[in-house]
Amino acid sequence: MKKGLIVVMAVMLMTTMLFAQGATEAASEKTPVRVMIWTSSYDEKIGPNNIEAKFEEAFPQYDLEFELVEYENLDSQTLLAHNTGNDYDVIMVNHSSLPMFVSGGVVAPLDDVVANLDMEYYSEKAVNASKFDGHWYGIPFDPDCRILAYNQTLIHELGFDDPKTTDDVLAIAKAGYEKGYYAMAGGLNRNTFCVYDLGGFMLCWGIQVYKVDENGKYVCQLNTPEAVDYMNWAQQMYACMPHDANLDNTTARSWFAQGKVLMLWWTPSQIKSVLPKFANREDCAFAEMPLGPTGVNGSAMGGYMWSMGSGAQNPEGAKAFIEWALQPETQGQICRGLPSDSRAYDYAPYNVPEYDMFREQIAKAEYPVALTSVLTKVFDVWSVPYAKCMMGELTPEEACAQGYKEIQALLDTIN
């Protein structure tokens, strides 16, 4: 009897040991998926929504590892990892940096991931901008765009209806400034002010700083009558704005909530950061960007993409994460800006009225200029004559002439 009991116990012990060994082996089979992401994205969305655990539950063969990087170090850390042979599997890429990474061989094609997604629900312009030499190297996952926000209470008190055109906006700006209100607010010190902030309104004239022509050449559009007309409008608008070139966005947006500013180019992040500061929520109204003289209400798109490192150690895991993260119900748990798939507006946090106007506008939005390897240089070059024009040191004609000459020279280096 004792002998039989001993045999049974031995079998149970062996079974337990084998099970433990199997579990250990199974655990050791999990392969890491290294994801580099902006610290703010992790702190605001990834961490609180338990993205790591949810992905690993769906894909138990992978161990998801996030490496947090501050915004100003996103590009340098991506390049450092690549140059030291330690590429990330998945990289959060600012849209403006993608051309640099493609030309430098830092990122790998994601054509097979795109093939598994229903791109009908994505912004065609954003998706096509991620394509180089016939291959997709980035997939938009956290885009944004601009709409027009305005204090409808103050504007109505000034005797105006809600603004619908660029002429309306300028008329309100001048009348409000005479009454002690700023028309809009923003600092010229940002080199993207000339294309995204007040500069983003250029799209309402149906033009960009440069475009791709029918021959595939990059052509600056600052030598057009529309560009001069826009700059004349912008110069008059800036005359009704605070003339602090170093004004930061936080202060500008606070002034808007306090009723010191009548209108503002509005981004998705401001719903949470600025809207609660209004003493009366009903004061703030939203509209699509105003119609310009050519009947266009263009909106400047920005945001981020998912890319895969060209030296990714786990490309299959990277593709699995990107595809999973881009599912409509998942995007709301990850994005800080807007979802890239319009179906995600049916899920929290986007299924509330505050996002309705963004849903309409992003379908018409576009990057303010084509994504090229000289994009950031264009920002730097154009911001100088643009700022001088806003401050009255150059006429609109002079600013456009200088900008055209210098920017076309840059574009010719890649044509």
Tab-separated table of N, CA and C in Angstrom, residues 237-377:
chain	number	residue	atom	x	y	z
A	237	MET	N	-4.417	90.286	-40.649
A	237	MET	CA	-4.834	89.518	-39.473
A	237	MET	C	-3.825	89.679	-38.343
A	238	TYR	N	-2.538	89.598	-38.694
A	238	TYR	CA	-1.520	89.680	-37.653
A	238	TYR	C	-1.503	91.048	-36.998
A	239	ALA	N	-1.907	92.082	-37.739
A	239	ALA	CA	-1.982	93.430	-37.164
A	239	ALA	C	-3.004	93.486	-36.029
A	240	CYS	N	-3.940	92.527	-36.012
A	240	CYS	CA	-4.976	92.466	-34.973
A	240	CYS	C	-4.668	91.393	-33.931
A	241	MET	N	-3.438	90.908	-33.923
A	241	MET	CA	-3.016	89.877	-32.982
A	241	MET	C	-1.978	90.455	-32.027
A	242	PRO	N	-1.727	89.807	-30.881
A	242	PRO	CA	-0.668	90.282	-29.987
A	242	PRO	C	0.684	90.199	-30.683
A	243	HIS	N	1.491	91.233	-30.561
A	243	HIS	CA	2.754	91.303	-31.296
A	243	HIS	C	3.932	90.810	-30.467
A	244	ASP	N	3.694	89.808	-29.677
A	244	ASP	CA	4.755	89.142	-28.920
A	244	ASP	C	5.198	87.936	-29.736
A	245	ALA	N	6.333	88.057	-30.408
A	245	ALA	CA	6.791	86.984	-31.290
A	245	ALA	C	7.047	85.689	-30.532
A	246	ASN	N	7.286	85.784	-29.231
A	246	ASN	CA	7.596	84.600	-28.428
A	246	ASN	C	6.385	84.063	-27.657
A	247	LEU	N	5.212	84.530	-27.993
A	247	LEU	CA	4.003	84.081	-27.310
A	247	LEU	C	3.854	82.573	-27.459
A	248	ASP	N	3.719	81.870	-26.341
A	248	ASP	CA	3.604	80.416	-26.408
A	248	ASP	C	2.143	80.009	-26.566
A	249	ASN	N	1.949	78.792	-27.057
A	249	ASN	CA	0.600	78.314	-27.348
A	249	ASN	C	-0.265	78.200	-26.102
A	250	THR	N	0.329	77.828	-24.988
A	250	THR	CA	-0.443	77.677	-23.758
A	250	THR	C	-1.082	79.003	-23.355
A	251	THR	N	-0.294	80.075	-23.415
A	251	THR	CA	-0.824	81.398	-23.078
A	251	THR	C	-1.884	81.829	-24.084
A	252	ALA	N	-1.616	81.624	-25.366
A	252	ALA	CA	-2.558	82.018	-26.408
A	252	ALA	C	-3.905	81.337	-26.215
A	253	ARG	N	-3.867	80.066	-25.907
A	253	ARG	CA	-5.116	79.320	-25.744
A	253	ARG	C	-5.839	79.709	-24.467
A	254	SER	N	-5.088	80.042	-23.420
A	254	SER	CA	-5.709	80.500	-22.177
A	254	SER	C	-6.421	81.829	-22.402
A	255	TRP	N	-5.800	82.706	-23.173
A	255	TRP	CA	-6.443	83.987	-23.482
A	255	TRP	C	-7.746	83.775	-24.239
A	256	PHE	N	-7.759	82.784	-25.102
A	256	PHE	CA	-8.981	82.482	-25.846
A	256	PHE	C	-10.091	82.052	-24.883
A	257	ALA	N	-9.748	81.185	-23.945
A	257	ALA	CA	-10.743	80.715	-22.970
A	257	ALA	C	-11.207	81.840	-22.052
A	258	GLN	N	-10.327	82.832	-21.834
A	258	GLN	CA	-10.665	83.958	-20.960
A	258	GLN	C	-11.457	85.058	-21.679
A	259	GLY	N	-11.686	84.907	-22.972
A	259	GLY	CA	-12.441	85.908	-23.715
A	259	GLY	C	-11.618	87.080	-24.204
A	260	LYS	N	-10.294	86.946	-24.203
A	260	LYS	CA	-9.436	88.007	-24.712
A	260	LYS	C	-9.177	87.867	-26.210
A	261	VAL	N	-9.419	86.678	-26.723
A	261	VAL	CA	-9.163	86.355	-28.117
A	261	VAL	C	-10.469	85.870	-28.744
A	262	LEU	N	-10.780	86.357	-29.944
A	262	LEU	CA	-12.067	86.048	-30.571
A	262	LEU	C	-12.081	84.715	-31.304
A	263	MET	N	-10.978	84.359	-31.961
A	263	MET	CA	-10.944	83.160	-32.808
A	263	MET	C	-9.604	82.450	-32.640
A	264	LEU	N	-9.579	81.186	-33.006
A	264	LEU	CA	-8.343	80.418	-32.874
A	264	LEU	C	-8.379	79.232	-33.822
A	265	TRP	N	-7.199	78.903	-34.394
A	265	TRP	CA	-7.086	77.630	-35.104
A	265	TRP	C	-7.063	76.568	-34.022
A	266	TRP	N	-7.937	75.601	-34.127
A	266	TRP	CA	-8.230	74.684	-33.028
A	266	TRP	C	-7.783	73.278	-33.390
A	267	THR	N	-7.071	72.624	-32.496
A	267	THR	CA	-6.594	71.266	-32.714
A	267	THR	C	-7.280	70.303	-31.749
A	268	PRO	N	-7.251	68.998	-32.028
A	268	PRO	CA	-7.956	68.035	-31.166
A	268	PRO	C	-7.533	68.072	-29.705
A	269	SER	N	-6.265	68.305	-29.433
A	269	SER	CA	-5.784	68.272	-28.050
A	269	SER	C	-6.415	69.365	-27.198
A	270	GLN	N	-6.909	70.425	-27.843
A	270	GLN	CA	-7.462	71.540	-27.098
A	270	GLN	C	-8.844	71.244	-26.501
A	271	ILE	N	-9.462	70.176	-26.957
A	271	ILE	CA	-10.755	69.798	-26.386
A	271	ILE	C	-10.608	69.503	-24.897
A	272	LYS	N	-9.544	68.809	-24.552
A	272	LYS	CA	-9.324	68.478	-23.146
A	272	LYS	C	-8.565	69.564	-22.394
A	273	SER	N	-7.665	70.262	-23.089
A	273	SER	CA	-6.790	71.204	-22.386
A	273	SER	C	-7.356	72.610	-22.294
A	274	VAL	N	-8.184	73.024	-23.249
A	274	VAL	CA	-8.657	74.402	-23.290
A	274	VAL	C	-10.153	74.522	-23.014
A	275	LEU	N	-10.938	73.648	-23.597
A	275	LEU	CA	-12.393	73.765	-23.468
A	275	LEU	C	-12.865	73.830	-22.013
A	276	PRO	N	-12.301	73.038	-21.094
A	276	PRO	CA	-12.749	73.120	-19.692
A	276	PRO	C	-12.453	74.465	-19.032
A	277	LYS	N	-11.572	75.275	-19.623
A	277	LYS	CA	-11.223	76.568	-19.026
A	277	LYS	C	-12.272	77.643	-19.301
A	278	PHE	N	-13.182	77.391	-20.227
A	278	PHE	CA	-14.245	78.353	-20.504
A	278	PHE	C	-15.223	78.396	-19.335
A	279	ALA	N	-15.488	79.597	-18.833
A	279	ALA	CA	-16.472	79.732	-17.756
A	279	ALA	C	-17.854	79.330	-18.251
A	280	ASN	N	-18.136	79.615	-19.512
A	280	ASN	CA	-19.398	79.232	-20.127
A	280	ASN	C	-19.085	78.445	-21.389
A	281	ARG	N	-19.293	77.150	-21.337
A	281	ARG	CA	-18.969	76.290	-22.480
A	281	ARG	C	-19.672	76.749	-23.758
A	282	GLU	N	-20.844	77.320	-23.657
A	282	GLU	CA	-21.614	77.718	-24.826
A	282	GLU	C	-20.974	78.889	-25.583
A	283	ASP	N	-20.006	79.565	-24.960
A	283	ASP	CA	-19.333	80.667	-25.655
A	283	ASP	C	-18.522	80.166	-26.847
A	284	CYS	N	-17.988	78.958	-26.732
A	284	CYS	CA	-17.069	78.420	-27.740
A	284	CYS	C	-17.823	77.601	-28.781
A	285	ALA	N	-17.667	77.985	-30.036
A	285	ALA	CA	-18.300	77.257	-31.136
A	285	ALA	C	-17.240	76.828	-32.141
A	286	PHE	N	-17.568	75.833	-32.943
A	286	PHE	CA	-16.628	75.290	-33.918
A	286	PHE	C	-17.213	75.352	-35.317
A	287	ALA	N	-16.335	75.537	-36.292
A	287	ALA	CA	-16.720	75.491	-37.696
A	287	ALA	C	-15.562	74.921	-38.489
A	288	GLU	N	-15.857	74.458	-39.695
A	288	GLU	CA	-14.770	74.094	-40.587
A	288	GLU	C	-13.965	75.355	-40.902
A	289	MET	N	-12.764	75.172	-41.389
A	289	MET	CA	-11.946	76.328	-41.747
A	289	MET	C	-12.713	77.200	-42.737
A	290	PRO	N	-12.537	78.527	-42.682
A	290	PRO	CA	-13.345	79.416	-43.518
A	290	PRO	C	-13.062	79.243	-45.003
A	291	LEU	N	-14.091	79.488	-45.809
A	291	LEU	CA	-13.932	79.435	-47.255
A	291	LEU	C	-13.086	80.605	-47.726
A	292	GLY	N	-12.081	80.292	-48.536
A	292	GLY	CA	-11.257	81.343	-49.109
A	292	GLY	C	-11.839	81.848	-50.413
A	293	PRO	N	-11.163	82.768	-51.076
A	293	PRO	CA	-11.668	83.370	-52.320
A	293	PRO	C	-11.922	82.355	-53.433
A	294	THR	N	-11.202	81.220	-53.398
A	294	THR	CA	-11.368	80.215	-54.451
A	294	THR	C	-12.358	79.128	-54.058
A	295	GLY	N	-13.070	79.319	-52.927
A	295	GLY	CA	-14.089	78.358	-52.520
A	295	GLY	C	-13.549	77.111	-51.851
A	296	VAL	N	-12.374	77.227	-51.253
A	296	VAL	CA	-11.745	76.089	-50.579
A	296	VAL	C	-11.673	76.370	-49.083
A	297	ASN	N	-11.934	75.359	-48.262
A	297	ASN	CA	-11.720	75.521	-46.822
A	297	ASN	C	-10.713	74.473	-46.355
A	298	GLY	N	-9.501	74.604	-46.888
A	298	GLY	CA	-8.449	73.639	-46.602
A	298	GLY	C	-7.979	73.698	-45.161
A	299	SER	N	-7.562	72.562	-44.652
A	299	SER	CA	-7.104	72.452	-43.268
A	299	SER	C	-5.761	71.748	-43.226
A	300	ALA	N	-4.852	72.292	-42.432
A	300	ALA	CA	-3.515	71.708	-42.308
A	300	ALA	C	-3.543	70.486	-41.413
A	301	MET	N	-3.098	69.371	-41.956
A	301	MET	CA	-3.031	68.118	-41.218
A	301	MET	C	-1.627	67.923	-40.655
A	302	GLY	N	-1.539	67.318	-39.496
A	302	GLY	CA	-0.253	66.957	-38.916
A	302	GLY	C	-0.370	65.576	-38.306
A	303	GLY	N	0.448	65.297	-37.298
A	303	GLY	CA	0.289	64.052	-36.568
A	303	GLY	C	1.400	63.038	-36.785
A	304	TYR	N	1.098	61.805	-36.428
A	304	TYR	CA	2.114	60.761	-36.328
A	304	TYR	C	1.739	59.522	-37.123
A	305	MET	N	2.777	58.713	-37.364
A	305	MET	CA	2.614	57.470	-38.106
A	305	MET	C	3.290	56.329	-37.352
A	306	TRP	N	2.829	55.126	-37.639
A	306	TRP	CA	3.555	53.935	-37.205
A	306	TRP	C	4.511	53.552	-38.321
A	307	SER	N	5.756	53.306	-37.974
A	307	SER	CA	6.735	52.791	-38.925
A	307	SER	C	7.460	51.617	-38.288
A	308	MET	N	8.138	50.849	-39.116
A	308	MET	CA	8.911	49.703	-38.630
A	308	MET	C	10.379	49.928	-38.947
A	309	GLY	N	11.240	49.677	-37.970
A	309	GLY	CA	12.663	49.844	-38.182
A	309	GLY	C	13.183	48.920	-39.263
A	310	SER	N	14.070	49.434	-40.121
A	310	SER	CA	14.607	48.608	-41.201
A	310	SER	C	15.424	47.445	-40.656
A	311	GLY	N	15.940	47.592	-39.447
A	311	GLY	CA	16.683	46.499	-38.816
A	311	GLY	C	15.915	45.858	-37.681
A	312	ALA	N	14.592	45.884	-37.759
A	312	ALA	CA	13.752	45.328	-36.695
A	312	ALA	C	14.116	43.872	-36.411
A	313	GLN	N	14.269	43.542	-35.132
A	313	GLN	CA	14.579	42.172	-34.735
A	313	GLN	C	13.354	41.268	-34.810
A	314	ASN	N	12.177	41.878	-34.723
A	314	ASN	CA	10.941	41.100	-34.726
A	314	ASN	C	9.940	41.739	-35.694
A	315	PRO	N	10.193	41.645	-36.988
A	315	PRO	CA	9.304	42.295	-37.961
A	315	PRO	C	7.884	41.751	-37.938
A	316	GLU	N	7.730	40.450	-37.705
A	316	GLU	CA	6.381	39.890	-37.667
A	316	GLU	C	5.616	40.416	-36.457
A	317	GLY	N	6.315	40.515	-35.321
A	317	GLY	CA	5.683	41.080	-34.135
A	317	GLY	C	5.345	42.546	-34.341
A	318	ALA	N	6.229	43.280	-35.037
A	318	ALA	CA	5.982	44.694	-35.313
A	318	ALA	C	4.731	44.867	-36.156
A	319	LYS	N	4.607	44.062	-37.186
A	319	LYS	CA	3.441	44.156	-38.069
A	319	LYS	C	2.167	43.760	-37.331
A	320	ALA	N	2.280	42.763	-36.468
A	320	ALA	CA	1.104	42.343	-35.696
A	320	ALA	C	0.627	43.470	-34.792
A	321	PHE	N	1.575	44.160	-34.130
A	321	PHE	CA	1.187	45.260	-33.246
A	321	PHE	C	0.570	46.402	-34.035
A	322	ILE	N	1.195	46.803	-35.141
A	322	ILE	CA	0.696	47.937	-35.916
A	322	ILE	C	-0.714	47.655	-36.428
A	323	GLU	N	-0.911	46.464	-36.954
A	323	GLU	CA	-2.236	46.127	-37.475
A	323	GLU	C	-3.273	46.090	-36.358
A	324	TRP	N	-2.899	45.535	-35.214
A	324	TRP	CA	-3.814	45.486	-34.068
A	324	TRP	C	-4.120	46.892	-33.555
A	325	ALA	N	-3.099	47.728	-33.470
A	325	ALA	CA	-3.274	49.083	-32.950
A	325	ALA	C	-4.139	49.944	-33.856
A	326	LEU	N	-4.241	49.575	-35.135
A	326	LEU	CA	-5.006	50.363	-36.088
A	326	LEU	C	-6.453	49.897	-36.236
A	327	GLN	N	-6.871	48.928	-35.443
A	327	GLN	CA	-8.282	48.536	-35.473
A	327	GLN	C	-9.125	49.689	-34.918
A	328	PRO	N	-10.304	49.953	-35.501
A	328	PRO	CA	-11.110	51.113	-35.085
A	328	PRO	C	-11.366	51.188	-33.588
A	329	GLU	N	-11.693	50.062	-32.969
A	329	GLU	CA	-12.011	50.087	-31.543
A	329	GLU	C	-10.781	50.289	-30.674
A	330	THR	N	-9.590	50.035	-31.242
A	330	THR	CA	-8.347	50.198	-30.489
A	330	THR	C	-7.800	51.615	-30.609
A	331	GLN	N	-8.054	52.268	-31.726
A	331	GLN	CA	-7.445	53.579	-31.973
A	331	GLN	C	-7.806	54.597	-30.906
A	332	GLY	N	-9.048	54.566	-30.447
A	332	GLY	CA	-9.454	55.519	-29.421
A	332	GLY	C	-8.710	55.360	-28.116
A	333	GLN	N	-8.168	54.164	-27.881
A	333	GLN	CA	-7.412	53.911	-26.661
A	333	GLN	C	-5.948	54.315	-26.785
A	334	ILE	N	-5.518	54.618	-27.997
A	334	ILE	CA	-4.106	54.897	-28.248
A	334	ILE	C	-3.854	56.333	-28.708
A	335	CYS	N	-4.760	56.886	-29.523
A	335	CYS	CA	-4.531	58.196	-30.138
A	335	CYS	C	-4.706	59.343	-29.156
A	336	ARG	N	-3.852	60.342	-29.282
A	336	ARG	CA	-4.002	61.602	-28.546
A	336	ARG	C	-4.684	62.650	-29.408
A	337	GLY	N	-4.516	62.550	-30.725
A	337	GLY	CA	-5.107	63.502	-31.650
A	337	GLY	C	-6.426	62.989	-32.168
A	338	LEU	N	-6.446	62.583	-33.431
A	338	LEU	CA	-7.636	62.030	-34.058
A	338	LEU	C	-7.351	60.608	-34.525
A	339	PRO	N	-8.384	59.796	-34.664
A	339	PRO	CA	-8.160	58.460	-35.233
A	339	PRO	C	-7.931	58.566	-36.729
A	340	SER	N	-7.149	57.657	-37.281
A	340	SER	CA	-6.901	57.690	-38.722
A	340	SER	C	-8.009	56.983	-39.497
A	341	ASP	N	-8.700	56.075	-38.856
A	341	ASP	CA	-9.809	55.339	-39.449
A	341	ASP	C	-11.108	56.004	-39.010
A	342	SER	N	-11.906	56.476	-39.962
A	342	SER	CA	-13.108	57.231	-39.603
A	342	SER	C	-14.111	56.410	-38.807
A	343	ARG	N	-14.046	55.092	-38.892
A	343	ARG	CA	-14.961	54.249	-38.110
A	343	ARG	C	-14.689	54.353	-36.617
A	344	ALA	N	-13.488	54.804	-36.249
A	344	ALA	CA	-13.139	54.920	-34.827
A	344	ALA	C	-13.930	56.020	-34.136
A	345	TYR	N	-14.570	56.915	-34.904
A	345	TYR	CA	-15.404	57.956	-34.294
A	345	TYR	C	-16.655	57.374	-33.642
A	346	ASP	N	-16.927	56.111	-33.876
A	346	ASP	CA	-18.071	55.456	-33.229
A	346	ASP	C	-17.699	54.912	-31.854
A	347	TYR	N	-16.434	55.061	-31.470
A	347	TYR	CA	-15.954	54.550	-30.186
A	347	TYR	C	-15.434	55.704	-29.325
A	348	ALA	N	-15.438	55.484	-28.010
A	348	ALA	CA	-14.905	56.472	-27.077
A	348	ALA	C	-13.406	56.650	-27.347
A	349	PRO	N	-12.867	57.860	-27.158
A	349	PRO	CA	-13.534	59.071	-26.658
A	349	PRO	C	-14.094	59.963	-27.757
A	350	TYR	N	-14.120	59.456	-29.010
A	350	TYR	CA	-14.456	60.310	-30.143
A	350	TYR	C	-15.946	60.377	-30.454
A	351	ASN	N	-16.741	59.582	-29.774
A	351	ASN	CA	-18.174	59.543	-30.062
A	351	ASN	C	-18.954	60.578	-29.248
A	352	VAL	N	-18.427	61.817	-29.222
A	352	VAL	CA	-19.097	62.933	-28.545
A	352	VAL	C	-19.135	64.113	-29.513
A	353	PRO	N	-20.078	65.049	-29.340
A	353	PRO	CA	-20.263	66.139	-30.301
A	353	PRO	C	-19.024	66.999	-30.540
A	354	GLU	N	-18.144	67.131	-29.526
A	354	GLU	CA	-16.973	68.000	-29.687
A	354	GLU	C	-16.067	67.574	-30.839
A	355	TYR	N	-16.166	66.302	-31.247
A	355	TYR	CA	-15.311	65.819	-32.328
A	355	TYR	C	-16.019	65.793	-33.682
A	356	ASP	N	-17.297	66.160	-33.711
A	356	ASP	CA	-18.043	66.078	-34.972
A	356	ASP	C	-17.421	66.923	-36.068
A	357	MET	N	-16.999	68.146	-35.725
A	357	MET	CA	-16.435	69.030	-36.744
A	357	MET	C	-15.099	68.508	-37.253
A	358	PHE	N	-14.321	67.892	-36.384
A	358	PHE	CA	-13.059	67.296	-36.824
A	358	PHE	C	-13.327	66.163	-37.811
A	359	ARG	N	-14.369	65.395	-37.525
A	359	ARG	CA	-14.714	64.278	-38.410
A	359	ARG	C	-15.025	64.786	-39.816
A	360	GLU	N	-15.686	65.944	-39.899
A	360	GLU	CA	-15.997	66.533	-41.192
A	360	GLU	C	-14.743	67.122	-41.846
A	361	GLN	N	-13.946	67.831	-41.048
A	361	GLN	CA	-12.811	68.568	-41.604
A	361	GLN	C	-11.678	67.667	-42.057
A	362	ILE	N	-11.404	66.609	-41.336
A	362	ILE	CA	-10.228	65.805	-41.666
A	362	ILE	C	-10.367	65.115	-43.018
A	363	ALA	N	-11.610	64.952	-43.469
A	363	ALA	CA	-11.806	64.359	-44.796
A	363	ALA	C	-11.276	65.274	-45.888
A	364	LYS	N	-11.153	66.573	-45.599
A	364	LYS	CA	-10.655	67.545	-46.571
A	364	LYS	C	-9.246	68.028	-46.235
A	365	ALA	N	-8.717	67.579	-45.114
A	365	ALA	CA	-7.424	68.074	-44.646
A	365	ALA	C	-6.274	67.477	-45.458
A	366	GLU	N	-5.138	68.145	-45.395
A	366	GLU	CA	-3.952	67.661	-46.083
A	366	GLU	C	-2.715	68.215	-45.385
A	367	TYR	N	-1.604	67.557	-45.590
A	367	TYR	CA	-0.363	68.118	-45.083
A	367	TYR	C	-0.128	69.437	-45.805
A	368	PRO	N	0.308	70.477	-45.103
A	368	PRO	CA	0.414	71.797	-45.731
A	368	PRO	C	1.410	71.854	-46.868
A	369	VAL	N	2.360	70.935	-46.879
A	369	VAL	CA	3.281	70.782	-47.999
A	369	VAL	C	3.555	69.295	-48.182
A	370	ALA	N	3.987	68.925	-49.377
A	370	ALA	CA	4.326	67.530	-49.625
A	370	ALA	C	5.486	67.104	-48.726
A	371	LEU	N	5.459	65.859	-48.280
A	371	LEU	CA	6.519	65.360	-47.401
A	371	LEU	C	7.754	65.051	-48.236
A	372	THR	N	8.811	65.797	-47.987
A	372	THR	CA	10.068	65.617	-48.706
A	372	THR	C	11.226	65.660	-47.715
A	373	SER	N	12.391	65.317	-48.194
A	373	SER	CA	13.582	65.314	-47.342
A	373	SER	C	14.022	66.722	-46.962
A	374	VAL	N	13.512	67.751	-47.658
A	374	VAL	CA	13.901	69.137	-47.341
A	374	VAL	C	12.790	69.873	-46.592
A	375	LEU	N	11.792	69.122	-46.118
A	375	LEU	CA	10.623	69.736	-45.495
A	375	LEU	C	10.991	70.666	-44.345
A	376	THR	N	11.790	70.189	-43.404
A	376	THR	CA	12.117	71.023	-42.244
A	376	THR	C	12.944	72.242	-42.647
A	377	LYS	N	13.753	72.116	-43.698
A	377	LYS	CA	14.516	73.268	-44.193
A	377	LYS	C	13.575	74.310	-44.789
